[in-house]
Amino acid sequence: TNDSEVADFCQDLISDLGNLDVMINCSTARIIPIQFEKLDWNDINEHFTNQIKGNFNLCKYLVDKFKKQKSGKIITLNSQYLDSPESNWLHYITGKGALYGFTKALANELAPHGIQVNSISPGLTNTDIIADLPEKIKLLTIAITPLRRIANPDDIANLAVFLSSDKANFFCGETFRLNGGQYMV
């Protein structure tokens, strides 16, 4: 979320790799269920800062480079819980809702420059982020998921690799739901 650290990070990557063609931002704050009555603005702001400020700083640095190349792909990680909100996750869902709008607006603005912006919207995924969730919630999620499991990081990585490839050159502003069939559109 620190703009000068992002600039240094991106400069280091470019000097190591020579060029950047794809940005995938998958950062998020830990999900700790909090009832609305106990929620503090700082709980919401933590998710805004992570979801919006972090993406804003990365995009702000890379968009000019992508425009000069007349190509680039930006992939954000959102959440299925925008479609099926979970109780006591208002702070998390609000941050992800802002990211959803950010992604759509950015996709519309950058598409004429050859830059594609899309989003992956996974369901519950077996990462450290859900470490504090009760086992009961994880088991209930598995029970209502047609594929009878939660996502693992490779499921998301495989979709990100596809969206980064030339096989996905006509997707723009899309949200790809990756939830084992738990929420179907």
Coordinates of C-alpha atoms in Angstrom, one line a residue:
T1 CA 0.0 0.0 0.0
N2 CA 3.0 2.3 0.1
D3 CA 3.4 4.0 -3.3
S4 CA 7.2 4.5 -3.1
E5 CA 7.7 0.9 -2.1
V6 CA 5.5 -0.2 -5.0
A7 CA 7.6 1.9 -7.4
D8 CA 10.8 0.4 -6.1
F9 CA 9.4 -3.1 -6.3
C10 CA 8.2 -2.6 -9.9
Q11 CA 11.5 -1.0 -10.9
D12 CA 13.4 -4.0 -9.4
L13 CA 11.2 -6.4 -11.3
I14 CA 11.6 -4.5 -14.6
S15 CA 15.4 -4.4 -14.2
D16 CA 15.4 -8.2 -13.4
L17 CA 12.9 -9.3 -16.0
G18 CA 13.3 -6.6 -18.7
N19 CA 9.6 -6.0 -19.0
L20 CA 6.2 -6.6 -17.3
D21 CA 3.2 -7.8 -19.3
V22 CA 0.9 -9.0 -16.5
M23 CA 0.0 -7.8 -13.1
I24 CA -1.9 -10.1 -10.8
N25 CA -2.9 -8.6 -7.4
C26 CA -4.0 -11.2 -5.0
S27 CA -3.4 -9.5 -1.7
T28 CA -6.1 -9.3 0.9
A29 CA -6.4 -8.8 4.6
R30 CA -7.2 -11.7 6.9
I31 CA -11.0 -12.4 7.3
I32 CA -12.0 -12.2 10.9
P33 CA -15.8 -12.5 11.3
I34 CA -17.1 -9.5 13.2
Q35 CA -20.8 -8.7 13.9
F36 CA -21.9 -5.3 12.6
E37 CA -22.5 -4.0 16.2
K38 CA -18.9 -4.7 17.1
L39 CA -17.5 -3.5 13.8
D40 CA -15.2 -0.4 13.8
W41 CA -14.5 1.8 10.9
N42 CA -10.8 0.7 11.1
D43 CA -11.9 -2.8 10.3
I44 CA -13.5 -1.6 7.1
N45 CA -10.7 0.7 6.3
E46 CA -8.1 -2.1 6.6
H47 CA -9.9 -3.8 3.7
F48 CA -10.3 -0.6 1.7
T49 CA -6.6 0.1 2.1
N50 CA -5.6 -3.4 1.1
Q51 CA -8.0 -3.8 -1.8
I52 CA -8.1 -0.3 -3.3
K53 CA -5.0 1.5 -2.3
G54 CA -2.8 -1.5 -3.0
N55 CA -4.3 -2.0 -6.5
F56 CA -4.3 1.7 -7.2
N57 CA -0.6 2.0 -6.4
L58 CA 0.3 -1.0 -8.5
C59 CA -1.9 0.1 -11.5
K60 CA -0.7 3.7 -11.2
Y61 CA 2.9 2.6 -11.7
L62 CA 2.3 0.0 -14.4
V63 CA -0.5 1.6 -16.6
D64 CA 1.9 4.1 -18.3
K65 CA 4.3 1.2 -19.1
F66 CA 1.4 -0.9 -20.4
K67 CA 0.1 2.0 -22.5
K68 CA 3.5 2.5 -24.1
Q69 CA 3.6 -1.2 -25.0
K70 CA -0.1 -1.0 -26.2
S71 CA -0.7 -4.1 -24.2
G72 CA -0.9 -5.5 -20.7
K73 CA -3.1 -7.6 -18.5
I74 CA -4.3 -6.7 -15.0
I75 CA -6.0 -9.4 -13.0
T76 CA -7.5 -8.6 -9.6
L77 CA -8.7 -11.2 -7.1
N78 CA -12.2 -10.6 -5.8
S79 CA -14.6 -12.8 -3.9
Q80 CA -17.6 -14.9 -4.5
Y81 CA -19.0 -13.4 -1.3
L82 CA -20.1 -10.4 -3.3
D83 CA -22.7 -12.7 -4.9
S84 CA -23.5 -14.6 -1.7
P85 CA -22.6 -12.5 1.3
E86 CA -21.5 -14.3 4.5
S87 CA -22.8 -13.0 7.9
N88 CA -20.3 -11.0 9.9
W89 CA -18.0 -10.3 6.8
L90 CA -19.3 -6.8 6.0
H91 CA -15.8 -5.2 6.3
Y92 CA -14.3 -7.8 3.9
I93 CA -17.2 -7.7 1.4
T94 CA -17.3 -3.9 1.4
G95 CA -13.6 -3.8 0.4
K96 CA -14.1 -6.5 -2.3
G97 CA -17.2 -4.6 -3.5
A98 CA -15.1 -1.5 -4.0
L99 CA -12.5 -3.6 -5.8
Y100 CA -15.2 -4.9 -8.1
G101 CA -16.1 -1.4 -9.1
F102 CA -12.5 -0.4 -9.5
T103 CA -11.8 -3.3 -11.8
K104 CA -14.8 -2.7 -14.0
A105 CA -14.1 1.1 -14.3
L106 CA -10.4 0.5 -15.0
A107 CA -11.2 -2.2 -17.6
N108 CA -13.5 0.3 -19.5
E109 CA -10.9 3.1 -19.4
L110 CA -7.8 1.0 -20.4
A111 CA -9.3 -1.3 -23.0
P112 CA -8.8 1.3 -25.9
H113 CA -5.1 1.2 -25.0
G114 CA -4.8 -2.6 -25.5
I115 CA -4.9 -3.3 -21.7
Q116 CA -7.2 -6.0 -20.4
V117 CA -8.4 -5.8 -16.9
N118 CA -10.3 -8.9 -15.5
S119 CA -11.1 -10.4 -12.1
I120 CA -11.1 -13.8 -10.6
S121 CA -13.7 -14.3 -8.0
P122 CA -13.0 -17.4 -5.9
G123 CA -15.0 -19.0 -3.2
L124 CA -13.4 -20.1 0.1
T125 CA -9.8 -21.0 -0.7
N126 CA -7.5 -23.0 1.5
T127 CA -5.0 -20.3 2.4
D128 CA -3.7 -18.6 5.6
I129 CA -6.4 -16.0 5.1
I130 CA -9.1 -18.4 6.3
A131 CA -7.0 -19.8 9.2
D132 CA -9.1 -18.1 11.8
L133 CA -12.4 -19.4 10.4
P134 CA -14.0 -22.1 12.5
E135 CA -13.7 -25.6 11.0
K136 CA -17.6 -25.7 11.0
I137 CA -17.7 -23.0 8.4
K138 CA -15.2 -24.7 6.2
L139 CA -17.1 -28.0 6.4
L140 CA -20.5 -26.3 5.7
T141 CA -19.0 -24.7 2.7
I142 CA -17.7 -28.0 1.4
A143 CA -21.2 -29.6 2.0
I144 CA -22.9 -26.9 -0.2
T145 CA -20.3 -26.9 -3.0
P146 CA -21.2 -29.2 -5.8
L147 CA -17.6 -30.3 -6.3
R148 CA -17.5 -31.1 -2.5
R149 CA -14.3 -29.2 -1.7
I150 CA -13.0 -25.7 -1.3
A151 CA -10.6 -24.2 -3.8
N152 CA -6.9 -24.6 -3.4
P153 CA -4.4 -22.0 -4.6
D154 CA -3.5 -24.0 -7.8
D155 CA -7.1 -23.7 -8.9
I156 CA -6.8 -19.9 -8.9
A157 CA -3.3 -19.9 -10.3
N158 CA -4.4 -22.0 -13.3
L159 CA -7.1 -19.5 -14.2
A160 CA -4.7 -16.6 -13.7
V161 CA -2.2 -18.3 -16.1
F162 CA -5.0 -18.7 -18.7
L163 CA -6.1 -15.1 -18.3
S164 CA -2.5 -14.0 -18.7
S165 CA -2.1 -16.0 -21.9
D166 CA -2.8 -15.1 -25.6
K167 CA -5.8 -17.6 -25.4
A168 CA -7.6 -14.9 -23.3
N169 CA -7.0 -11.9 -25.5
F170 CA -10.7 -11.0 -26.0
F171 CA -11.8 -10.9 -22.3
C172 CA -12.2 -7.5 -20.8
G173 CA -13.9 -6.4 -17.7
E174 CA -15.0 -9.9 -16.9
T175 CA -15.4 -11.6 -13.5
F176 CA -14.5 -15.3 -13.5
R177 CA -16.3 -17.1 -10.7
L178 CA -14.2 -20.0 -9.4
N179 CA -16.2 -21.7 -6.6
G180 CA -16.8 -25.3 -7.5
G181 CA -20.3 -24.6 -8.5
Q182 CA -21.4 -23.1 -5.2
Y183 CA -22.7 -20.0 -6.9
M184 CA -23.7 -20.3 -10.6
V185 CA -24.7 -17.4 -12.8

